[in-house]
Amino acid sequence: MIKIIDAIRTEMAKVVVGQEKMIDGLLIGLLCEGHILIEGIPGLAKTTTVKALAQTLGLDFKRVQFTPDLLPSDILGAEVYDPQNNQFKIKKGPIFTNLLLADEINRAPAKVQSALLEAMQERQVTLSDESFELASPFLVMATQNPIENEGVYPLPEAQLDRFMLKIKVGYNSAQEELLIARRIASKSAEPIRAVVNADMLYQLQEAVKAVHVDEEVERYMITLVRATREPETVGLESIQRYIQFGASPRVSIDMFKAVRAVAFLKGKQFVTPSDIASIVKDLMRHRIVLSYEAEAEGIDVDTLIEQIITAVPVP
Amino acid sequence: MRLNLGKIGLLWLLIVGSLDAAQYAWSVLKAPTELHVGEGAVVRYQCLFDSSAGDYTVVFKPTASQGYTASMVTQNDHVSGGKRVLQFDVLITPTVAGVVTVNLDAMIRHTTFASIEDASIGRDNVRKYDFNDEKVILPAVKITALANTADLSGEITFAVQVDKIKVRSHEPVHVSLYVRGSGNLDQFVPYDLNISGVKDFSEPAYKDLSLSEDGYEGEIRQEFALVAEKSYVIPPFSLSVFDTNTHKTKILRSRAIAIEVEKGYVRGNLLDTPDLSDKKSWKRYGVYALFLLLGVVLAEGIRWLWRHRPRKKSNVFWDSVVTTKELSVLLSLKGAPQYWEIIQMLDEGSITLNEAKKKLRSLMRDNEEKR
């Protein structure tokens, strides 16, 4: 099974240099059917990576560029009048796909972002009085730019909570950047082949579910999630005032799925605490709501997660 | 070039001078007829020009040949009555008995007119100096060399000095040998001392000589440093000298010198025996001991302070970790690809905590070096 993962990585490496963490995050989302939010400044190959992944999967892929004047119907679809038949008919929007790339999701207003709520959670869309089931697999991979304030709309908490992972993308190393520049300058990128189909993806997802999680490790994960709500239980009274809302139970669910995928990507059949630690920030950073005190004191959510992880005894 | 009267006159003189080449004649003014082997005497050569011969140079370098040595003592160059006169005193010393014929040569160098003209006009596209060389065989001098087997010839004295005659074992005795006077001192052969049981550290003979009409004048000094464990005798030095005044050979001889060698130094000889009955000594030793003790206390104090100095807390994030699992979690939390290998090894249990920390330190060092 891991050979299929390697094949995906190889194909993606044809256009994406480095950014292993982002690729791993996307693969975890793919294996767990979790939606992914990618945050990074422009020019870090966020869109390119998602497109490359879609190409390697051979799945139906649609891209929506989120703009301030976008309407929910531009994504979901709408009931339109058919003058020939003299009746209304449903015109499905781009959300009816396997892989939806919501590019620069925070450029659209909250009402458009919220249009995705039902689709992302229940994997169905209701148009008029009719509900339509979305294709399987259905994944939303959204990108957003953190540095701009003008003309951007922060995602509502309920929407954020539906993203399994929020991956922060950093700069490439100097060597990688040199390779990117050479590759783009010489236009030498090879075409990407589709190496996975829907059946293979299903098999991969089943293999991930078979990864063993020890009971102690399960308890450890629950302790971690609960510690974000009640930090004093792990001796972190000092950070209590910085957290307005801790991680929701959806985090526990996603964590149970994601850590299996992390272990699977490492070629393991069981989950270790290090697998949890490697994904916990991506799982929690967008789901913990910080207080005004934290913002005033410049406390970063990642720092708080690190403190929690360090405070909880490792099984 | 602007011509003035002076320059025209000079040119005319040079032209006339070059057209009318000077004549010269070599002669021997003074020469011995009979000498002993090793006895030196001056032969005076003269080169007489029929004019002032300002454009002539005489190159005369007497060289030794079979049967004699030749060295230039003095040379004189002057113009007398409008004629140039050169005189050369050459010291000739026969080296073999019999009739010795001294045949020397010289070179007469005549500066050409073209060369003078080029130099005076300042032409820079021609050779500035041009000569006509002529080799001249000087008149032969015949000298009858009488047999002489002495080591040296001349007026020579001889002295030997020893700095001490009683020494301890391995203490050196310095022997200095002086040969002074004039004659063929350049022919002196240094002595070689071979005394049984004595190590000889002799230096090469030092010669402070200058050439004169009487041959080489000055001093030759030869020094020996003799080291032995037992007493020994320095044998007499002897030198046969042919006296050029009396024409007789005499033997110069030093006396034999007995050197008494005592036993070498032992530890007891080097240290004064402490006088323990003297209270002052005890007091002094007490002060020494106190200083020593204070030194030890001070050193220990400094050591303690150094050990308990306030140290800068290490900034590495893994320092407080006490289990491999904790370290693995902490490294995973960082999410840096450089830790992946160590995380894997920690999860597999193939590495201990200390080994992992060591690897991390080395990784950190590598990163710093790369930076």
CSV table of N, CA and C in Angstrom, one decimal, chain A residues 20 220 268 272-274 277-278 280-281 306 309-310 314-315, chain B residues 323 325-326 328-330 332-335 337 340 343-344 347:
chain,number,residue,atom,x,y,z
A,20,GLU,N,7.1,19.0,2.0
A,20,GLU,CA,6.7,17.7,2.4
A,20,GLU,C,5.6,17.7,3.4
A,220,TYR,N,-4.6,9.2,25.9
A,220,TYR,CA,-3.7,10.3,25.8
A,220,TYR,C,-4.3,11.4,24.9
A,268,LYS,N,3.9,2.5,9.4
A,268,LYS,CA,3.7,1.8,10.6
A,268,LYS,C,2.3,1.2,10.7
A,272,THR,N,2.0,5.9,17.6
A,272,THR,CA,2.8,6.2,18.8
A,272,THR,C,2.5,7.7,19.2
A,273,PRO,N,2.9,8.1,20.4
A,273,PRO,CA,2.6,9.5,20.8
A,273,PRO,C,3.3,10.5,19.8
A,274,SER,N,4.4,10.1,19.2
A,274,SER,CA,5.1,11.0,18.3
A,274,SER,C,4.3,11.3,17.1
A,277,ALA,N,1.9,14.0,18.2
A,277,ALA,CA,2.6,15.3,18.3
A,277,ALA,C,2.9,15.9,17.0
A,278,SER,N,3.1,15.1,16.0
A,278,SER,CA,3.5,15.6,14.7
A,278,SER,C,2.3,16.3,14.0
A,280,VAL,N,-0.7,17.3,15.9
A,280,VAL,CA,-1.6,18.0,16.8
A,280,VAL,C,-1.8,19.5,16.5
A,281,LYS,N,-0.8,20.1,16.1
A,281,LYS,CA,-0.9,21.6,15.9
A,281,LYS,C,-1.8,21.8,14.7
A,306,GLU,N,1.9,23.6,22.2
A,306,GLU,CA,3.2,23.0,22.7
A,306,GLU,C,3.2,22.9,24.2
A,309,ILE,N,1.0,19.9,25.2
A,309,ILE,CA,1.6,18.6,24.8
A,309,ILE,C,2.8,18.3,25.8
A,310,THR,N,3.5,19.4,26.2
A,310,THR,CA,4.7,19.1,27.1
A,310,THR,C,4.2,18.8,28.5
A,314,VAL,N,3.4,11.5,28.8
A,314,VAL,CA,3.4,10.7,27.6
A,314,VAL,C,3.2,9.2,28.0
A,315,PRO,N,2.2,8.5,27.4
A,315,PRO,CA,2.0,7.1,27.9
A,315,PRO,C,3.2,6.2,27.4
B,323,THR,N,12.6,11.0,29.2
B,323,THR,CA,12.3,9.7,28.6
B,323,THR,C,12.4,9.8,27.0
B,325,LYS,N,10.2,8.6,25.0
B,325,LYS,CA,8.9,8.9,24.4
B,325,LYS,C,8.7,10.5,24.5
B,326,GLU,N,9.1,11.1,25.6
B,326,GLU,CA,8.9,12.5,25.7
B,326,GLU,C,9.7,13.2,24.6
B,328,SER,N,10.7,12.0,21.7
B,328,SER,CA,10.0,11.7,20.5
B,328,SER,C,8.9,12.7,20.2
B,329,VAL,N,8.0,12.9,21.3
B,329,VAL,CA,6.9,13.8,21.1
B,329,VAL,C,7.3,15.2,20.9
B,330,LEU,N,8.3,15.6,21.7
B,330,LEU,CA,8.8,17.0,21.6
B,330,LEU,C,9.4,17.2,20.2
B,332,SER,N,8.6,15.6,17.4
B,332,SER,CA,7.5,15.6,16.5
B,332,SER,C,6.8,16.9,16.5
B,333,LEU,N,6.6,17.4,17.6
B,333,LEU,CA,5.9,18.7,17.8
B,333,LEU,C,6.6,19.8,17.0
B,334,LYS,N,7.9,19.7,16.9
B,334,LYS,CA,8.7,20.8,16.2
B,334,LYS,C,8.4,20.6,14.7
B,335,GLY,N,8.1,19.4,14.2
B,335,GLY,CA,7.7,19.2,12.8
B,335,GLY,C,8.8,19.4,11.8
B,337,PRO,N,11.8,18.4,9.4
B,337,PRO,CA,12.2,17.1,8.7
B,337,PRO,C,13.5,16.6,9.2
B,340,TRP,N,13.2,13.8,11.7
B,340,TRP,CA,12.4,12.6,11.4
B,340,TRP,C,13.2,11.3,11.7
B,343,ILE,N,13.4,10.7,15.4
B,343,ILE,CA,12.1,10.3,15.9
B,343,ILE,C,11.8,8.8,15.6
B,344,GLN,N,12.1,8.4,14.3
B,344,GLN,CA,11.9,7.0,13.9
B,344,GLN,C,12.7,6.1,14.8
B,347,ASP,N,11.1,5.9,18.3
B,347,ASP,CA,9.9,5.1,18.3
B,347,ASP,C,10.2,3.6,18.2
